[in-house]
mmCIF file of C-alpha atoms and ligand atoms in Angstrom:
data_model
loop_
_atom_site.group_PDB
_atom_site.id
_atom_site.type_symbol
_atom_site.label_atom_id
_atom_site.label_comp_id
_atom_site.label_asym_id
_atom_site.label_seq_id
_atom_site.Cartn_x
_atom_site.Cartn_y
_atom_site.Cartn_z
ATOM 1 C CA MET A 1 46.124 -21.980 -36.028
ATOM 2 C CA LYS A 2 45.825 -18.492 -37.374
ATOM 3 C CA VAL A 3 42.813 -16.403 -36.403
ATOM 4 C CA LEU A 4 41.471 -13.616 -38.579
ATOM 5 C CA VAL A 5 40.156 -10.653 -36.596
ATOM 6 C CA THR A 6 38.241 -8.269 -38.850
ATOM 7 C CA GLY A 7 38.023 -4.772 -37.390
ATOM 8 C CA GLY A 8 40.980 -5.761 -35.216
ATOM 9 C CA LEU A 9 42.235 -2.165 -34.926
ATOM 10 C CA GLY A 10 38.932 -1.051 -33.435
ATOM 11 C CA PHE A 11 37.982 -0.648 -29.800
ATOM 12 C CA ILE A 12 36.773 -4.163 -28.967
ATOM 13 C CA GLY A 13 38.755 -5.793 -31.761
ATOM 14 C CA SER A 14 42.135 -4.556 -30.534
ATOM 15 C CA HIS A 15 41.463 -5.682 -26.975
ATOM 16 C CA THR A 16 40.434 -9.090 -28.313
ATOM 17 C CA VAL A 17 43.636 -9.377 -30.375
ATOM 18 C CA VAL A 18 45.611 -8.813 -27.151
ATOM 19 C CA GLU A 19 43.714 -11.573 -25.342
ATOM 20 C CA LEU A 20 44.106 -13.946 -28.311
ATOM 21 C CA GLN A 21 47.851 -13.353 -28.375
ATOM 22 C CA ASN A 22 48.010 -13.801 -24.602
ATOM 23 C CA LYS A 23 46.483 -17.254 -25.143
ATOM 24 C CA GLY A 24 49.035 -18.116 -27.836
ATOM 25 C CA PHE A 25 46.948 -17.606 -30.951
ATOM 26 C CA GLU A 26 48.589 -16.238 -34.091
ATOM 27 C CA VAL A 27 46.480 -13.308 -35.301
ATOM 28 C CA VAL A 28 45.987 -11.567 -38.626
ATOM 29 C CA ILE A 29 43.959 -8.352 -38.656
ATOM 30 C CA ILE A 30 41.906 -6.956 -41.502
ATOM 31 C CA ASP A 31 40.829 -3.352 -41.013
ATOM 32 C CA ASP A 32 39.979 -0.561 -43.461
ATOM 33 C CA CYS A 33 40.818 2.097 -40.881
ATOM 34 C CA SER A 34 37.527 3.892 -41.577
ATOM 35 C CA ASN A 35 37.013 4.153 -37.824
ATOM 36 C CA SER A 36 40.429 3.171 -36.449
ATOM 37 C CA ASP A 37 44.142 3.844 -36.844
ATOM 38 C CA GLU A 38 47.171 1.706 -37.768
ATOM 39 C CA SER A 39 48.993 3.061 -34.707
ATOM 40 C CA VAL A 40 46.845 0.659 -32.655
ATOM 41 C CA LEU A 41 49.204 -2.087 -33.901
ATOM 42 C CA ASP A 42 51.994 -0.467 -31.864
ATOM 43 C CA GLY A 43 49.760 -0.420 -28.800
ATOM 44 C CA ILE A 44 49.023 -4.128 -29.184
ATOM 45 C CA GLU A 45 52.723 -4.898 -29.616
ATOM 46 C CA ALA A 46 53.590 -2.794 -26.562
ATOM 47 C CA ILE A 47 51.286 -4.997 -24.483
ATOM 48 C CA THR A 48 52.026 -8.452 -25.870
ATOM 49 C CA GLY A 49 55.425 -8.048 -27.493
ATOM 50 C CA LYS A 50 53.951 -9.406 -30.733
ATOM 51 C CA LYS A 51 52.853 -7.270 -33.649
ATOM 52 C CA PRO A 52 49.951 -9.054 -35.377
ATOM 53 C CA ALA A 53 49.946 -9.456 -39.148
ATOM 54 C CA TYR A 54 47.804 -6.716 -40.664
ATOM 55 C CA GLU A 55 46.131 -6.117 -44.019
ATOM 56 C CA LYS A 56 44.412 -2.859 -44.844
ATOM 57 C CA LEU A 57 41.495 -4.129 -46.867
ATOM 58 C CA ASP A 58 37.931 -3.108 -47.643
ATOM 59 C CA LEU A 59 35.785 -6.168 -46.996
ATOM 60 C CA LYS A 60 33.126 -4.734 -49.301
ATOM 61 C CA GLU A 61 35.415 -5.711 -52.191
ATOM 62 C CA LYS A 62 34.482 -9.348 -52.704
ATOM 63 C CA HIS A 63 37.491 -10.273 -54.843
ATOM 64 C CA LYS A 64 39.824 -8.926 -52.175
ATOM 65 C CA VAL A 65 38.137 -11.121 -49.568
ATOM 66 C CA GLU A 66 38.513 -14.137 -51.870
ATOM 67 C CA ASP A 67 42.152 -13.258 -52.510
ATOM 68 C CA PHE A 68 42.830 -12.908 -48.766
ATOM 69 C CA PHE A 69 41.518 -16.403 -48.007
ATOM 70 C CA GLN A 70 43.530 -17.777 -50.929
ATOM 71 C CA ARG A 71 46.688 -16.316 -49.417
ATOM 72 C CA TYR A 72 45.801 -17.327 -45.852
ATOM 73 C CA GLN A 73 44.703 -20.965 -46.305
ATOM 74 C CA ASP A 74 45.532 -21.628 -42.641
ATOM 75 C CA VAL A 75 42.927 -19.173 -41.375
ATOM 76 C CA THR A 76 40.062 -21.379 -40.178
ATOM 77 C CA GLY A 77 38.879 -19.175 -37.332
ATOM 78 C CA VAL A 78 37.363 -15.709 -37.744
ATOM 79 C CA ILE A 79 36.221 -13.164 -35.168
ATOM 80 C CA HIS A 80 34.189 -10.634 -37.112
ATOM 81 C CA PHE A 81 34.039 -7.129 -35.631
ATOM 82 C CA ALA A 82 34.280 -5.061 -38.811
ATOM 83 C CA ALA A 83 31.022 -3.127 -39.180
ATOM 84 C CA SER A 84 29.611 0.380 -38.976
ATOM 85 C CA LYS A 85 28.086 0.912 -35.552
ATOM 86 C CA ALA A 86 26.645 4.397 -35.106
ATOM 87 C CA VAL A 87 22.924 4.049 -34.461
ATOM 88 C CA GLY A 88 22.073 7.620 -35.504
ATOM 89 C CA GLU A 89 24.192 7.509 -38.672
ATOM 90 C CA SER A 90 22.510 4.253 -39.690
ATOM 91 C CA VAL A 91 19.153 6.021 -39.767
ATOM 92 C CA GLU A 92 20.528 8.674 -42.148
ATOM 93 C CA LYS A 93 22.576 6.264 -44.305
ATOM 94 C CA PRO A 94 20.818 2.867 -44.256
ATOM 95 C CA LEU A 95 22.378 1.545 -47.476
ATOM 96 C CA LEU A 96 25.885 2.243 -46.171
ATOM 97 C CA TYR A 97 25.025 0.046 -43.175
ATOM 98 C CA TYR A 98 23.390 -2.754 -45.158
ATOM 99 C CA GLU A 99 26.268 -2.870 -47.637
ATOM 100 C CA ASN A 100 29.008 -2.649 -45.023
ATOM 101 C CA ASN A 101 27.506 -4.800 -42.280
ATOM 102 C CA ILE A 102 25.671 -7.424 -44.335
ATOM 103 C CA GLY A 103 27.591 -7.597 -47.604
ATOM 104 C CA THR A 104 30.928 -8.138 -45.889
ATOM 105 C CA LEU A 105 29.451 -10.793 -43.601
ATOM 106 C CA VAL A 106 28.185 -12.760 -46.606
ATOM 107 C CA TYR A 107 31.588 -12.620 -48.344
ATOM 108 C CA ILE A 108 33.388 -13.932 -45.269
ATOM 109 C CA LEU A 109 30.868 -16.709 -44.656
ATOM 110 C CA LYS A 110 31.156 -17.818 -48.294
ATOM 111 C CA GLU A 111 34.907 -18.252 -47.820
ATOM 112 C CA LEU A 112 34.492 -20.163 -44.544
ATOM 113 C CA CYS A 113 31.967 -22.513 -46.174
ATOM 114 C CA LYS A 114 34.703 -23.641 -48.554
ATOM 115 C CA LYS A 115 36.747 -25.014 -45.663
ATOM 116 C CA ASN A 116 36.320 -28.494 -44.231
ATOM 117 C CA LYS A 117 36.002 -27.002 -40.734
ATOM 118 C CA ALA A 118 35.651 -23.381 -39.667
ATOM 119 C CA SER A 119 34.913 -21.391 -36.504
ATOM 120 C CA PHE A 120 33.153 -18.036 -36.592
ATOM 121 C CA ILE A 121 32.489 -15.555 -33.778
ATOM 122 C CA PHE A 122 30.028 -12.779 -34.584
ATOM 123 C CA SER A 123 29.889 -9.373 -32.935
ATOM 124 C CA SER A 124 26.211 -8.960 -32.159
ATOM 125 C CA SER A 125 24.455 -6.622 -29.754
ATOM 126 C CA CYS A 126 21.762 -6.403 -27.098
ATOM 127 C CA THR A 127 20.203 -3.960 -29.529
ATOM 128 C CA VAL A 128 18.469 -6.965 -31.095
ATOM 129 C CA TYR A 129 16.160 -7.112 -28.053
ATOM 130 C CA GLY A 130 14.938 -3.525 -28.394
ATOM 131 C CA GLN A 131 13.149 -2.681 -25.134
ATOM 132 C CA ALA A 132 12.867 -6.169 -23.650
ATOM 133 C CA ASP A 133 9.734 -6.874 -21.607
ATOM 134 C CA GLU A 134 11.552 -8.482 -18.687
ATOM 135 C CA MET A 135 14.805 -7.771 -16.833
ATOM 136 C CA PRO A 136 17.378 -9.218 -16.726
ATOM 137 C CA ILE A 137 17.337 -10.101 -20.430
ATOM 138 C CA THR A 138 17.860 -13.771 -21.350
ATOM 139 C CA GLU A 139 18.882 -15.098 -24.770
ATOM 140 C CA ASP A 140 15.315 -16.375 -25.144
ATOM 141 C CA ALA A 141 13.877 -12.860 -24.969
ATOM 142 C CA PRO A 142 12.106 -12.096 -28.238
ATOM 143 C CA VAL A 143 14.037 -10.260 -30.927
ATOM 144 C CA LYS A 144 11.930 -7.166 -31.584
ATOM 145 C CA VAL A 145 11.520 -4.988 -34.646
ATOM 146 C CA ALA A 146 14.813 -3.112 -34.879
ATOM 147 C CA GLU A 147 14.716 0.571 -33.926
ATOM 148 C CA SER A 148 17.501 1.404 -36.423
ATOM 149 C CA PRO A 149 19.150 0.006 -39.540
ATOM 150 C CA TYR A 150 22.215 -0.627 -37.357
ATOM 151 C CA GLY A 151 20.181 -2.823 -35.022
ATOM 152 C CA ASN A 152 18.565 -4.478 -38.042
ATOM 153 C CA THR A 153 21.973 -5.418 -39.452
ATOM 154 C CA LYS A 154 22.742 -7.244 -36.208
ATOM 155 C CA GLN A 155 19.429 -9.110 -36.328
ATOM 156 C CA MET A 156 19.858 -9.939 -40.007
ATOM 157 C CA GLY A 157 23.467 -10.932 -39.417
ATOM 158 C CA GLU A 158 22.413 -13.481 -36.810
ATOM 159 C CA GLU A 159 19.746 -14.882 -39.136
ATOM 160 C CA ILE A 160 22.194 -15.145 -42.052
ATOM 161 C CA ILE A 161 24.661 -17.046 -39.868
ATOM 162 C CA ALA A 162 21.939 -19.322 -38.451
ATOM 163 C CA ASP A 163 20.598 -20.127 -41.929
ATOM 164 C CA THR A 164 24.108 -20.826 -43.228
ATOM 165 C CA CYS A 165 25.022 -23.065 -40.284
ATOM 166 C CA LYS A 166 21.826 -25.092 -40.832
ATOM 167 C CA VAL A 167 23.161 -26.265 -44.203
ATOM 168 C CA THR A 168 26.868 -26.188 -43.360
ATOM 169 C CA PRO A 169 27.568 -28.690 -40.552
ATOM 170 C CA ASP A 170 31.310 -27.950 -40.686
ATOM 171 C CA LEU A 171 30.740 -24.262 -39.948
ATOM 172 C CA ASN A 172 30.521 -23.652 -36.191
ATOM 173 C CA ALA A 173 29.415 -20.191 -35.077
ATOM 174 C CA ILE A 174 28.693 -18.208 -31.920
ATOM 175 C CA ALA A 175 26.989 -14.808 -31.791
ATOM 176 C CA LEU A 176 27.940 -12.692 -28.788
ATOM 177 C CA ARG A 177 25.296 -10.110 -27.880
ATOM 178 C CA TYR A 178 27.274 -7.311 -26.221
ATOM 179 C CA PHE A 179 25.672 -4.954 -23.793
ATOM 180 C CA ASN A 180 27.509 -1.647 -23.347
ATOM 181 C CA PRO A 181 31.281 -1.964 -23.803
ATOM 182 C CA MET A 182 33.450 0.618 -22.026
ATOM 183 C CA GLY A 183 36.880 1.299 -20.561
ATOM 184 C CA ALA A 184 40.447 0.796 -21.816
ATOM 185 C CA HIS A 185 43.303 -1.655 -21.350
ATOM 186 C CA PRO A 186 45.024 -1.405 -17.911
ATOM 187 C CA SER A 187 48.354 -0.789 -19.681
ATOM 188 C CA GLY A 188 47.082 2.493 -21.121
ATOM 189 C CA GLU A 189 48.354 1.339 -24.543
ATOM 190 C CA ILE A 190 44.950 0.839 -26.217
ATOM 191 C CA GLY A 191 41.436 2.125 -25.593
ATOM 192 C CA GLU A 192 38.421 3.746 -27.198
ATOM 193 C CA LEU A 193 39.252 6.305 -29.921
ATOM 194 C CA PRO A 194 35.911 7.718 -31.055
ATOM 195 C CA LYS A 195 36.274 9.911 -34.144
ATOM 196 C CA GLY A 196 34.590 13.299 -33.803
ATOM 197 C CA VAL A 197 31.899 13.915 -31.182
ATOM 198 C CA PRO A 198 31.374 10.686 -29.200
ATOM 199 C CA GLN A 199 27.919 9.136 -29.549
ATOM 200 C CA ASN A 200 28.401 6.853 -26.544
ATOM 201 C CA LEU A 201 28.073 7.927 -22.925
ATOM 202 C CA VAL A 202 31.405 6.897 -21.435
ATOM 203 C CA PRO A 203 33.771 8.592 -23.898
ATOM 204 C CA PHE A 204 31.595 11.704 -23.697
ATOM 205 C CA ILE A 205 31.928 11.633 -19.896
ATOM 206 C CA THR A 206 35.723 11.302 -19.960
ATOM 207 C CA GLN A 207 36.106 13.937 -22.691
ATOM 208 C CA THR A 208 33.959 16.304 -20.632
ATOM 209 C CA GLY A 209 35.997 15.418 -17.543
ATOM 210 C CA ILE A 210 39.240 16.348 -19.281
ATOM 211 C CA GLY A 211 37.789 19.560 -20.679
ATOM 212 C CA LEU A 212 37.580 18.560 -24.324
ATOM 213 C CA ARG A 213 33.749 18.922 -24.178
ATOM 214 C CA GLU A 214 32.016 21.788 -22.397
ATOM 215 C CA GLU A 215 29.356 19.684 -20.707
ATOM 216 C CA LEU A 216 27.591 16.351 -20.960
ATOM 217 C CA SER A 217 23.938 16.359 -21.996
ATOM 218 C CA VAL A 218 22.012 13.720 -20.095
ATOM 219 C CA PHE A 219 19.268 12.594 -22.464
ATOM 220 C CA GLY A 220 16.273 12.645 -20.172
ATOM 221 C CA ASP A 221 15.649 12.085 -16.474
ATOM 222 C CA ASP A 222 11.921 11.333 -16.759
ATOM 223 C CA TYR A 223 12.227 7.609 -17.487
ATOM 224 C CA PRO A 224 10.451 5.083 -15.224
ATOM 225 C CA THR A 225 13.674 4.228 -13.363
ATOM 226 C CA PRO A 226 14.791 4.923 -9.766
ATOM 227 C CA ASP A 227 16.615 8.154 -10.664
ATOM 228 C CA GLY A 228 14.773 8.847 -13.932
ATOM 229 C CA THR A 229 17.753 8.167 -16.231
ATOM 230 C CA CYS A 230 18.215 5.167 -18.516
ATOM 231 C CA ILE A 231 19.758 1.965 -17.215
ATOM 232 C CA ARG A 232 22.400 -0.031 -19.121
ATOM 233 C CA ASP A 233 24.777 -2.938 -18.486
ATOM 234 C CA TYR A 234 28.240 -1.411 -18.806
ATOM 235 C CA ILE A 235 30.787 -4.142 -19.442
ATOM 236 C CA TYR A 236 34.559 -3.668 -19.211
ATOM 237 C CA VAL A 237 36.127 -4.127 -22.652
ATOM 238 C CA VAL A 238 38.798 -6.559 -21.389
ATOM 239 C CA ASP A 239 36.092 -8.797 -19.895
ATOM 240 C CA LEU A 240 34.307 -8.616 -23.228
ATOM 241 C CA ALA A 241 37.509 -9.408 -25.155
ATOM 242 C CA LYS A 242 38.100 -12.496 -23.005
ATOM 243 C CA ALA A 243 34.585 -13.709 -23.789
ATOM 244 C CA HIS A 244 35.582 -13.880 -27.470
ATOM 245 C CA VAL A 245 38.590 -16.084 -26.727
ATOM 246 C CA VAL A 246 36.499 -18.388 -24.522
ATOM 247 C CA ALA A 247 33.873 -18.619 -27.280
ATOM 248 C CA LEU A 248 36.467 -19.401 -29.956
ATOM 249 C CA GLU A 249 38.091 -22.074 -27.770
ATOM 250 C CA ARG A 250 34.644 -23.579 -27.163
ATOM 251 C CA LEU A 251 34.311 -24.125 -30.911
ATOM 252 C CA LEU A 252 37.890 -25.266 -31.461
ATOM 253 C CA ASN A 253 37.539 -27.808 -28.641
ATOM 254 C CA GLY A 254 34.225 -29.050 -30.030
ATOM 255 C CA ASN A 255 32.390 -28.171 -26.804
ATOM 256 C CA ASN A 256 29.538 -26.400 -28.566
ATOM 257 C CA GLU A 257 26.109 -28.051 -28.257
ATOM 258 C CA SER A 258 25.033 -26.980 -31.749
ATOM 259 C CA ASN A 259 26.815 -25.313 -34.617
ATOM 260 C CA TYR A 260 25.091 -21.986 -33.967
ATOM 261 C CA GLU A 261 24.892 -20.617 -30.409
ATOM 262 C CA VAL A 262 24.031 -17.212 -28.931
ATOM 263 C CA PHE A 263 25.280 -15.705 -25.652
ATOM 264 C CA ASN A 264 24.596 -12.445 -23.858
ATOM 265 C CA VAL A 265 27.807 -10.777 -22.768
ATOM 266 C CA GLY A 266 27.222 -8.349 -19.916
ATOM 267 C CA THR A 267 27.851 -8.004 -16.195
ATOM 268 C CA GLY A 268 24.254 -8.715 -15.182
ATOM 269 C CA THR A 269 24.153 -5.388 -13.329
ATOM 270 C CA GLY A 270 22.228 -2.350 -14.540
ATOM 271 C CA SER A 271 23.578 1.155 -13.924
ATOM 272 C CA SER A 272 21.861 4.465 -14.640
ATOM 273 C CA VAL A 273 23.406 7.405 -16.478
ATOM 274 C CA LEU A 274 23.634 9.298 -13.193
ATOM 275 C CA GLU A 275 25.342 6.315 -11.556
ATOM 276 C CA ALA A 276 27.866 6.251 -14.415
ATOM 277 C CA ILE A 277 28.513 9.958 -13.815
ATOM 278 C CA GLN A 278 28.907 9.325 -10.080
ATOM 279 C CA SER A 279 31.415 6.535 -10.770
ATOM 280 C CA PHE A 280 33.429 8.949 -12.927
ATOM 281 C CA GLU A 281 33.372 11.619 -10.229
ATOM 282 C CA LYS A 282 34.540 9.068 -7.669
ATOM 283 C CA VAL A 283 37.475 7.696 -9.695
ATOM 284 C CA SER A 284 38.567 11.099 -11.055
ATOM 285 C CA GLY A 285 37.921 13.227 -7.982
ATOM 286 C CA ARG A 286 36.368 15.743 -10.380
ATOM 287 C CA LYS A 287 32.855 17.151 -10.541
ATOM 288 C CA LEU A 288 31.375 16.441 -13.982
ATOM 289 C CA ASN A 289 29.656 19.311 -15.768
ATOM 290 C CA TYR A 290 26.345 18.008 -17.103
ATOM 291 C CA LYS A 291 22.792 19.110 -17.742
ATOM 292 C CA ILE A 292 19.539 17.251 -18.191
ATOM 293 C CA VAL A 293 18.062 17.686 -21.669
ATOM 294 C CA ASP A 294 15.285 16.021 -23.651
ATOM 295 C CA ARG A 295 15.259 12.307 -24.313
ATOM 296 C CA ARG A 296 17.235 11.020 -27.331
ATOM 297 C CA ALA A 297 15.016 9.437 -29.996
ATOM 298 C CA GLY A 298 15.322 5.660 -30.103
ATOM 299 C CA ASP A 299 16.696 5.209 -26.590
ATOM 300 C CA ILE A 300 15.234 2.355 -24.579
ATOM 301 C CA THR A 301 14.659 2.711 -20.840
ATOM 302 C CA THR A 302 16.435 -0.322 -19.422
ATOM 303 C CA ALA A 303 18.704 -3.128 -20.589
ATOM 304 C CA TYR A 304 20.883 -5.426 -18.535
ATOM 305 C CA ALA A 305 21.869 -9.029 -19.136
ATOM 306 C CA ASP A 306 20.892 -12.311 -17.583
ATOM 307 C CA THR A 307 24.397 -13.822 -17.628
ATOM 308 C CA THR A 308 23.425 -17.337 -16.512
ATOM 309 C CA LYS A 309 24.057 -18.930 -19.910
ATOM 310 C CA ALA A 310 27.401 -17.188 -20.406
ATOM 311 C CA ASN A 311 28.479 -18.113 -16.874
ATOM 312 C CA LYS A 312 27.276 -21.720 -16.828
ATOM 313 C CA VAL A 313 27.427 -22.854 -20.474
ATOM 314 C CA LEU A 314 30.131 -20.688 -22.004
ATOM 315 C CA GLY A 315 32.139 -20.673 -18.768
ATOM 316 C CA TRP A 316 32.818 -16.933 -18.778
ATOM 317 C CA LYS A 317 31.999 -14.263 -16.188
ATOM 318 C CA ALA A 318 32.709 -10.534 -16.085
ATOM 319 C CA GLU A 319 35.235 -9.705 -13.373
ATOM 320 C CA TYR A 320 35.334 -5.910 -13.371
ATOM 321 C CA THR A 321 32.850 -3.401 -12.005
ATOM 322 C CA LEU A 322 31.601 -0.187 -13.603
ATOM 323 C CA GLU A 323 33.833 1.822 -11.308
ATOM 324 C CA GLN A 324 36.971 -0.173 -12.164
ATOM 325 C CA ALA A 325 36.216 0.098 -15.885
ATOM 326 C CA MET A 326 35.517 3.829 -15.551
ATOM 327 C CA ASN A 327 38.874 4.240 -13.823
ATOM 328 C CA TYR A 328 40.662 2.689 -16.816
ATOM 329 C CA ALA A 329 38.605 4.827 -19.206
ATOM 330 C CA TRP A 330 39.695 7.931 -17.291
ATOM 331 C CA ILE A 331 43.391 6.916 -17.191
ATOM 332 C CA TRP A 332 43.233 6.357 -20.973
ATOM 333 C CA GLU A 333 41.548 9.734 -21.620
ATOM 334 C CA GLN A 334 44.270 11.506 -19.668
ATOM 335 C CA LYS A 335 46.999 9.622 -21.491
ATOM 336 C CA ILE A 336 45.763 10.353 -25.029
ATOM 337 C CA ARG A 337 45.278 14.036 -24.195
ATOM 338 C CA ASP A 338 48.783 14.439 -22.758
HETATM 339 C C1 LIG B 1 23.937 4.908 -23.050
HETATM 340 C C2 LIG B 1 23.012 5.786 -22.214
HETATM 341 C C3 LIG B 1 21.837 7.456 -23.466
HETATM 342 C C4 LIG B 1 25.335 9.798 -24.579
HETATM 343 C C5 LIG B 1 24.521 1.938 -28.262
HETATM 344 C C6 LIG B 1 24.138 0.915 -29.296
HETATM 345 C C7 LIG B 1 24.692 -0.420 -28.912
HETATM 346 C C8 LIG B 1 26.178 -0.290 -28.746
HETATM 347 C C9 LIG B 1 26.465 0.701 -27.618
HETATM 348 C C10 LIG B 1 27.478 -0.600 -30.736
HETATM 349 C C11 LIG B 1 21.689 6.061 -22.908
HETATM 350 C C12 LIG B 1 22.791 8.099 -22.464
HETATM 351 C C13 LIG B 1 24.520 8.814 -24.047
HETATM 352 C C14 LIG B 1 25.229 11.132 -24.102
HETATM 353 C C15 LIG B 1 23.521 10.436 -22.574
HETATM 354 N N1 LIG B 1 26.760 0.182 -29.939
HETATM 355 N N2 LIG B 1 23.641 9.138 -23.065
HETATM 356 N N3 LIG B 1 24.330 11.398 -23.106
HETATM 357 O O1 LIG B 1 22.558 3.766 -26.829
HETATM 358 O O2 LIG B 1 22.787 2.133 -24.877
HETATM 359 O O3 LIG B 1 23.902 1.605 -27.051
HETATM 360 O O4 LIG B 1 25.915 1.964 -28.060
HETATM 361 O O5 LIG B 1 27.736 -1.744 -30.614
HETATM 362 O O6 LIG B 1 24.403 -1.358 -29.915
HETATM 363 O O7 LIG B 1 22.728 0.815 -29.333
HETATM 364 O O8 LIG B 1 24.782 3.452 -25.639
HETATM 365 O O9 LIG B 1 26.448 5.014 -24.746
HETATM 366 O O10 LIG B 1 24.919 5.805 -26.619
HETATM 367 O O11 LIG B 1 23.991 5.489 -24.340
HETATM 368 O O12 LIG B 1 22.703 10.695 -21.680
HETATM 369 O O13 LIG B 1 25.946 12.079 -24.546
HETATM 370 O O14 LIG B 1 23.635 7.047 -22.027
HETATM 371 O O15 LIG B 1 20.609 8.154 -23.486
HETATM 372 O O16 LIG B 1 20.694 6.088 -21.922
HETATM 373 P P1 LIG B 1 23.384 2.791 -26.072
HETATM 374 P P2 LIG B 1 25.103 4.993 -25.384
#
């Protein structure tokens, strides 16, 4: 069968395309290249020897989505990454986020509902939990009022899928709630390509390490944590990509217990900002230039996953550590700056 990967030229999307191809799936990518580059196709081909089919298409254009599914009747599985994902930007431009993240989801679901059987994997986020009351965070933790329009689009997206699955028994869906994706493929052929100044910690660390950024600002060291900096669950992007293939196969093999399931995808280990910096310094052999500054608005103190459900029900477990993932992030940074 052919699998549509929307946002397949993006960071997590491209790594997932590689893992799908490694498992023998035929892939077609839709990407509008608003936050990615067509050259990623060459990176994927360099790894797997197969260049995926690709259509540059804006999923906000409903008729183009309808036309795509007319032309690709054999696409009955979709992994949906395409979305805007900058928390800060979503606060300044909420309608851009609601149109791009919700509108496109609705158009794709409408097409899948026309099929007599369809599988759908949704890129969700631990952001839906806000600051959870208990650690580690289980899938039963309450979804809290979103701290940003970005986080709200993930919460709304899950609700839209759940509501649709309730009345569409032939639509089988899984939402994967990512924790903090990081790293790059071991081949050095694909990795994270943030446009402009990175919002996320790890690319800012590696860009500072290579001298592209003067110094890293650590947003606060007065949090109620052992070293005062925020704690996150940093998951290696290849581990995360593999979780998508396992989830899709679960649906294709009919192993799902209901037609809408949710899984946390993390390592189950929390690491502080300072620990992330220390892991960089260890793998690079370089001292990182950073300074402690004020807290960043909207940041939560601690988030790391309870991975019991993913391990026992989904049958997936993260294999790489923060340090191993940081090593691949550093190798990638050096390669793209050569
Ligand atoms: C991690 C920690 C910062 C940058 C967000 C989204 C989440 C997902 C991942 C899309 C925090 C600190 C960061 C810097 C710093 N996005 N930090 N200096 O905020 O946990 O999650 O990105 O899917 O949905 O919410 O990730 O990497 O921005 O921050 O000190 O220059 O690093 O304060 O504690 P975050 P992050």
